[in-house]
Amino acid sequence: MKILTAAALAALVTVGAGQVHAAEGEAMPKYDWSFSGVFGRFDRAAMQRGLQVYREVCSACHGLKYVAFRNLEVLGYSEDEIKEMATEYSIGDGPNDEGDMFERPGRPSDYFPSPFPNDKAAAAANNGAAPPDLSLMAKARPGGPDYIRNLLLGYEDPPAGFEALEGLNYNLYFPGHQIAMAAPLSDGAVEFADGTEASTEQMATDLANFLMWTAEPNLERRHSLGVSVVLFLLVFTGILYAAKRKVWSDLH
Amino acid sequence: MSGLKTNNPVIRWIEYRLPIFSFIDHAVGSGYPTPRNLNYWWNFGSLAGLALVIMILTGIMLAMQYTAHVAFAFDSVERIMRDVNSGWLIRYIHMNGGSFFFIVVYIHLFRGLYYGSYKAPRELLWILGVVILLLMMATAFMGYVLPWGQMSFWGATVITNLFSAIPLIGESIVTWLWGGFAVANPTLNRFYALHYLLPFVIVGAVVLHIWALHRFGSNNPLGIEANGPQDKIPFHPYYTAKDAFGVGVFLLFFAAVVFFAPNFFGEPDNYIPANPLSTPAHIVPEWYFLPYYATLRAIPDKLLGVIAMFGSILILFVLPWIDRSPVRSAKFRPIYKQFFWIFLADCILLGYIGAKPPEGMFLIIGRIATAYYFLHFVIVFVLSYVERPRPLPSSIGEAVLKGGGAPAPAAAREKA
């Protein structure tokens, strides 16, 4: 009985805190992600496609500075494939023995280079709004991967009477509905290496899959370790309860 | 000492020169007589101690990898999350450990309110508890600044700015706190130094808290003093076994959040690096500060708001003298018991309001809830004169052993 009360109170606190966070923003359609849930895992094929969308579309304006090429091994690429992918990028390095900075082909230990040298340059080239780095985007917005997917699919004609400011675009899910980024995806914008049809929805979903991984690369380890820890604790707590009963049984 | 019996020559040799074993035995062992009727709400003190240990251990490990500089703080946390072995686990434990520390401490505190644990002769025990709460709040606030995300920066800005409400010297105090004219690198550095220091001050306060506890022993659900051996059982093995079970349940809840919803208590905005030029749409503190935040914003005048916010905690210091009823436990105080639950609901309501923008209905409810928070203490004062408590049992042993039909099983169920 007492345990039930305690559990109910704990649940109340947790639910209350949850509502605090869910309180704001446009009603956000939820997608059934492979990585959600206690046993959730990443979808490798979707992540590879998402990486392709990032490299061919997003990377023109958005950085991915916390992700190193070596990390891509988790997506299912071989060492050689990663080396080759890295060499396609030019990385600033130096100073060399003459004291000069220089450019060289990327190595697996390098991080994705950002498209602009700094935020000011990024803002200057983009109508005053610097495109944010995408590494943590899936954790840095309410809704996370759902928000990313919805935002990419949320470009619509504005409702009657809605006047978007000069240079801004209407988006159903962006807070305030006016976003500087023009609709980045259109059907067939990329040609997927695995032959999947590149519909806008497919690309948006795959990209969100990929960005969830860039934001939370240890998610799979966390889930599998968590299952073991909780199972252990269930058994261990049961033993502790039995021990407690045993110890207390000699009280008259 | 008298209670300690051992045949181990090493222990006897040490004990003769440094009586540390009997000290431990008297603190949490068989030499500490404890009321036999403590229920599971009495588990939360040891859980708070466990949370403190978890926070200090994970905190020290994080400190080995963290860089306290505005240009590197955010990146160093991301490095912990990505490249440091099990860094993500240590950081998620520390991040959520703060929330769980507050959960168990708040339950511990409300248990004290319900069972009148603050009353004579345990006033100092209670006061030390409030001191610990204040230290925890300072520590948690400064810890939240360290990742140097958007909410870190703007939370620090808003909260330090509160001190500018002090007349005449307020602005100077804020500059002094910041170490400059804005929240910047000197602020981050000193917050880091203090965030590392204060937990050890908490440890000191906890030692005093336990010391004061041992003077008269634990209060109990009946709120009457234990007298005689039939009222008491040794802490070990009875309460060590019971606390260990509580630890298991606590860790289950904790693990569920750490492994399956580690960002549940957090704000997405704190995964955006701090930017002094861009203010987040809503600046909200961590959930455990929301009731105070609601109190602060309920009052239109800044200085009065700050006073009310701090006053909402400081008033707890004098609670032992506000509540003059000689009966401790709400079990025997039918009216107080109802006001206790209303007060708890009011605090939760304040927390809800604290997460909402201070406008329209929310502001009005926030003001009523804030007013009621303070009114509660007036009610408690009045109640201690007008309430007629129910008759108290003459002893714990009597209430426990003769309470039910069949003595032994009934007693076991009460505790289980």
mmCIF file of N, CA and C in Angstrom, chain A residues 233-234 236-237 240, chain B residues 47 243-253:
data_model
loop_
_atom_site.group_PDB
_atom_site.id
_atom_site.type_symbol
_atom_site.label_atom_id
_atom_site.label_comp_id
_atom_site.label_asym_id
_atom_site.label_seq_id
_atom_site.Cartn_x
_atom_site.Cartn_y
_atom_site.Cartn_z
ATOM 1 N N LEU A 233 18.652 -4.885 -11.837
ATOM 2 C CA LEU A 233 18.089 -4.206 -10.666
ATOM 3 C C LEU A 233 16.773 -4.842 -10.228
ATOM 4 N N LEU A 234 15.980 -5.307 -11.205
ATOM 5 C CA LEU A 234 14.721 -5.964 -10.841
ATOM 6 C C LEU A 234 15.000 -7.190 -9.977
ATOM 7 N N PHE A 236 17.837 -7.912 -8.370
ATOM 8 C CA PHE A 236 18.559 -7.531 -7.162
ATOM 9 C C PHE A 236 17.619 -6.911 -6.125
ATOM 10 N N THR A 237 16.710 -6.045 -6.599
ATOM 11 C CA THR A 237 15.761 -5.425 -5.682
ATOM 12 C C THR A 237 14.835 -6.471 -5.082
ATOM 13 N N LEU A 240 16.754 -8.036 -2.370
ATOM 14 C CA LEU A 240 16.825 -7.124 -1.225
ATOM 15 C C LEU A 240 15.505 -7.126 -0.457
ATOM 16 N N LEU B 47 18.346 7.796 0.954
ATOM 17 C CA LEU B 47 18.400 7.955 -0.504
ATOM 18 C C LEU B 47 19.040 9.287 -0.887
ATOM 19 N N ASP B 243 16.522 0.047 4.170
ATOM 20 C CA ASP B 243 17.087 1.089 3.315
ATOM 21 C C ASP B 243 17.677 0.491 2.037
ATOM 22 N N ALA B 244 18.296 -0.685 2.155
ATOM 23 C CA ALA B 244 18.891 -1.317 0.974
ATOM 24 C C ALA B 244 17.811 -1.624 -0.055
ATOM 25 N N PHE B 245 16.662 -2.103 0.407
ATOM 26 C CA PHE B 245 15.554 -2.350 -0.513
ATOM 27 C C PHE B 245 15.109 -1.036 -1.165
ATOM 28 N N GLY B 246 15.033 0.016 -0.355
ATOM 29 C CA GLY B 246 14.673 1.325 -0.907
ATOM 30 C C GLY B 246 15.657 1.787 -1.972
ATOM 31 N N VAL B 247 16.934 1.513 -1.734
ATOM 32 C CA VAL B 247 17.956 1.882 -2.719
ATOM 33 C C VAL B 247 17.694 1.163 -4.039
ATOM 34 N N GLY B 248 17.326 -0.123 -3.953
ATOM 35 C CA GLY B 248 17.038 -0.878 -5.173
ATOM 36 C C GLY B 248 15.908 -0.240 -5.967
ATOM 37 N N VAL B 249 14.826 0.128 -5.280
ATOM 38 C CA VAL B 249 13.683 0.743 -5.962
ATOM 39 C C VAL B 249 14.087 2.091 -6.564
ATOM 40 N N PHE B 250 14.831 2.874 -5.782
ATOM 41 C CA PHE B 250 15.303 4.180 -6.258
ATOM 42 C C PHE B 250 16.131 4.015 -7.532
ATOM 43 N N LEU B 251 17.072 3.063 -7.501
ATOM 44 C CA LEU B 251 17.955 2.878 -8.656
ATOM 45 C C LEU B 251 17.170 2.427 -9.891
ATOM 46 N N LEU B 252 16.081 1.690 -9.667
ATOM 47 C CA LEU B 252 15.249 1.285 -10.804
ATOM 48 C C LEU B 252 14.650 2.505 -11.507
ATOM 49 N N PHE B 253 14.063 3.395 -10.727
ATOM 50 C CA PHE B 253 13.514 4.634 -11.309
ATOM 51 C C PHE B 253 14.620 5.438 -11.994
#
